[in-house]
Amino acid sequence: MKESWYEKLGQWDEAMEVYQRKMLAHPENLDYLLGSVRCHAALHEWDDVYTILSKRWDVMKEDEQEQVAHIVCSALREVCSISSNFENSDVVMEDDRFPFLRLG
């Protein structure tokens, strides 16, 4: 079954497995990266969302960064709403790869 159908059916683990296999074969493919990130987000695996995107950020083109910037912001919002002491968000906001997250 195609990975997008797993997503439509809410079978996030299965979709993520397919996307991850495809990412190994085609690491430059942004669609597979975004699919994997959508699955992690649907499963509320916000640390994984951040990790995946931060590893690829430096090699992504500017237009690709623009496509995923809202996902990074969503992940940060979720981490902040879960964490009462904001420890995780402080680490993310100090990351030089994501200057648009700085509040000052």
mmCIF file of C-alpha atoms in Angstrom:
data_model
loop_
_atom_site.group_PDB
_atom_site.id
_atom_site.type_symbol
_atom_site.label_atom_id
_atom_site.label_comp_id
_atom_site.label_asym_id
_atom_site.label_seq_id
_atom_site.Cartn_x
_atom_site.Cartn_y
_atom_site.Cartn_z
ATOM 1 C CA MET A 1 0.000 0.000 0.000
ATOM 2 C CA LYS A 2 1.228 3.496 -0.786
ATOM 3 C CA GLU A 3 2.417 5.523 2.206
ATOM 4 C CA SER A 4 -0.093 8.318 1.598
ATOM 5 C CA TRP A 5 -2.941 5.836 2.054
ATOM 6 C CA TYR A 6 -1.557 4.806 5.418
ATOM 7 C CA GLU A 7 -1.655 8.476 6.366
ATOM 8 C CA LYS A 8 -5.225 8.915 5.144
ATOM 9 C CA LEU A 9 -6.263 5.867 7.164
ATOM 10 C CA GLY A 10 -4.500 7.196 10.259
ATOM 11 C CA GLN A 11 -2.056 4.295 10.262
ATOM 12 C CA TRP A 12 0.847 6.514 11.236
ATOM 13 C CA ASP A 13 3.293 3.814 12.309
ATOM 14 C CA GLU A 14 2.910 1.973 9.015
ATOM 15 C CA ALA A 15 3.230 5.168 6.990
ATOM 16 C CA MET A 16 6.309 6.209 8.946
ATOM 17 C CA GLU A 17 7.934 2.831 8.341
ATOM 18 C CA VAL A 18 7.440 3.190 4.581
ATOM 19 C CA TYR A 19 8.689 6.786 4.563
ATOM 20 C CA GLN A 20 11.777 5.847 6.567
ATOM 21 C CA ARG A 21 12.635 3.006 4.189
ATOM 22 C CA LYS A 22 12.240 5.354 1.234
ATOM 23 C CA MET A 23 14.332 8.034 2.943
ATOM 24 C CA LEU A 24 17.177 5.543 3.313
ATOM 25 C CA ALA A 25 17.063 4.813 -0.413
ATOM 26 C CA HIS A 26 16.518 8.470 -1.419
ATOM 27 C CA PRO A 27 17.839 10.732 1.372
ATOM 28 C CA GLU A 28 17.551 13.867 -0.769
ATOM 29 C CA ASN A 29 13.795 13.449 -1.331
ATOM 30 C CA LEU A 30 11.938 16.161 0.599
ATOM 31 C CA ASP A 31 8.542 14.469 0.161
ATOM 32 C CA TYR A 32 9.704 11.428 2.104
ATOM 33 C CA LEU A 33 11.190 13.643 4.797
ATOM 34 C CA LEU A 34 7.953 15.625 5.129
ATOM 35 C CA GLY A 35 5.923 12.424 5.204
ATOM 36 C CA SER A 36 8.033 11.069 8.017
ATOM 37 C CA VAL A 37 7.736 14.344 9.918
ATOM 38 C CA ARG A 38 3.932 14.368 9.485
ATOM 39 C CA CYS A 39 3.791 10.877 10.960
ATOM 40 C CA HIS A 40 5.922 11.835 13.960
ATOM 41 C CA ALA A 41 3.763 14.919 14.485
ATOM 42 C CA ALA A 42 0.549 12.881 14.318
ATOM 43 C CA LEU A 43 2.019 10.545 16.940
ATOM 44 C CA HIS A 44 3.033 13.565 19.067
ATOM 45 C CA GLU A 45 6.712 12.644 18.791
ATOM 46 C CA TRP A 46 7.850 16.254 18.834
ATOM 47 C CA ASP A 47 11.458 15.549 19.796
ATOM 48 C CA ASP A 48 11.730 13.323 16.717
ATOM 49 C CA VAL A 49 10.264 16.071 14.535
ATOM 50 C CA TYR A 50 12.915 18.471 15.784
ATOM 51 C CA THR A 51 15.729 15.918 15.436
ATOM 52 C CA ILE A 52 14.827 14.964 11.867
ATOM 53 C CA LEU A 53 14.513 18.553 10.687
ATOM 54 C CA SER A 54 17.594 19.825 12.501
ATOM 55 C CA LYS A 55 19.738 17.125 10.889
ATOM 56 C CA ARG A 56 18.622 18.138 7.409
ATOM 57 C CA TRP A 57 18.285 21.887 7.924
ATOM 58 C CA ASP A 58 21.800 22.853 6.881
ATOM 59 C CA VAL A 59 21.596 21.016 3.546
ATOM 60 C CA MET A 60 18.087 22.120 2.671
ATOM 61 C CA LYS A 61 17.502 24.833 0.093
ATOM 62 C CA GLU A 62 15.855 28.041 1.270
ATOM 63 C CA ASP A 63 12.500 27.158 -0.314
ATOM 64 C CA GLU A 64 12.596 23.755 1.393
ATOM 65 C CA GLN A 65 13.322 25.424 4.720
ATOM 66 C CA GLU A 66 10.325 27.669 4.165
ATOM 67 C CA GLN A 67 8.152 24.610 3.551
ATOM 68 C CA VAL A 68 9.091 23.037 6.888
ATOM 69 C CA ALA A 69 9.509 26.127 9.098
ATOM 70 C CA HIS A 70 5.870 25.924 10.206
ATOM 71 C CA ILE A 71 6.407 22.304 11.252
ATOM 72 C CA VAL A 72 9.360 23.288 13.445
ATOM 73 C CA CYS A 73 7.221 26.031 15.005
ATOM 74 C CA SER A 74 4.357 23.593 15.602
ATOM 75 C CA ALA A 75 6.723 21.154 17.272
ATOM 76 C CA LEU A 76 8.075 23.904 19.496
ATOM 77 C CA ARG A 77 4.561 25.012 20.423
ATOM 78 C CA GLU A 78 3.654 21.468 21.402
ATOM 79 C CA VAL A 79 6.839 20.946 23.404
ATOM 80 C CA CYS A 80 6.191 24.206 25.244
ATOM 81 C CA SER A 81 2.592 23.305 26.042
ATOM 82 C CA ILE A 82 3.672 19.920 27.412
ATOM 83 C CA SER A 83 6.672 21.111 29.387
ATOM 84 C CA SER A 84 5.858 23.412 32.274
ATOM 85 C CA ASN A 85 9.506 24.396 32.729
ATOM 86 C CA PHE A 86 10.225 24.921 29.001
ATOM 87 C CA GLU A 87 13.582 23.114 29.204
ATOM 88 C CA ASN A 88 13.199 21.593 25.740
ATOM 89 C CA SER A 89 12.123 24.840 24.118
ATOM 90 C CA ASP A 90 15.180 26.655 25.515
ATOM 91 C CA VAL A 91 17.430 24.139 23.761
ATOM 92 C CA VAL A 92 15.543 24.540 20.492
ATOM 93 C CA MET A 93 15.544 28.337 20.631
ATOM 94 C CA GLU A 94 19.308 28.396 21.177
ATOM 95 C CA ASP A 95 19.887 26.316 18.038
ATOM 96 C CA ASP A 96 21.510 28.558 15.421
ATOM 97 C CA ARG A 97 19.852 26.626 12.591
ATOM 98 C CA PHE A 98 16.427 28.013 13.527
ATOM 99 C CA PRO A 99 16.891 31.782 13.979
ATOM 100 C CA PHE A 100 13.210 32.436 13.303
ATOM 101 C CA LEU A 101 12.395 30.810 16.659
ATOM 102 C CA ARG A 102 14.125 33.490 18.720
ATOM 103 C CA LEU A 103 11.663 35.620 20.608
ATOM 104 C CA GLY A 104 13.865 38.670 21.120
#
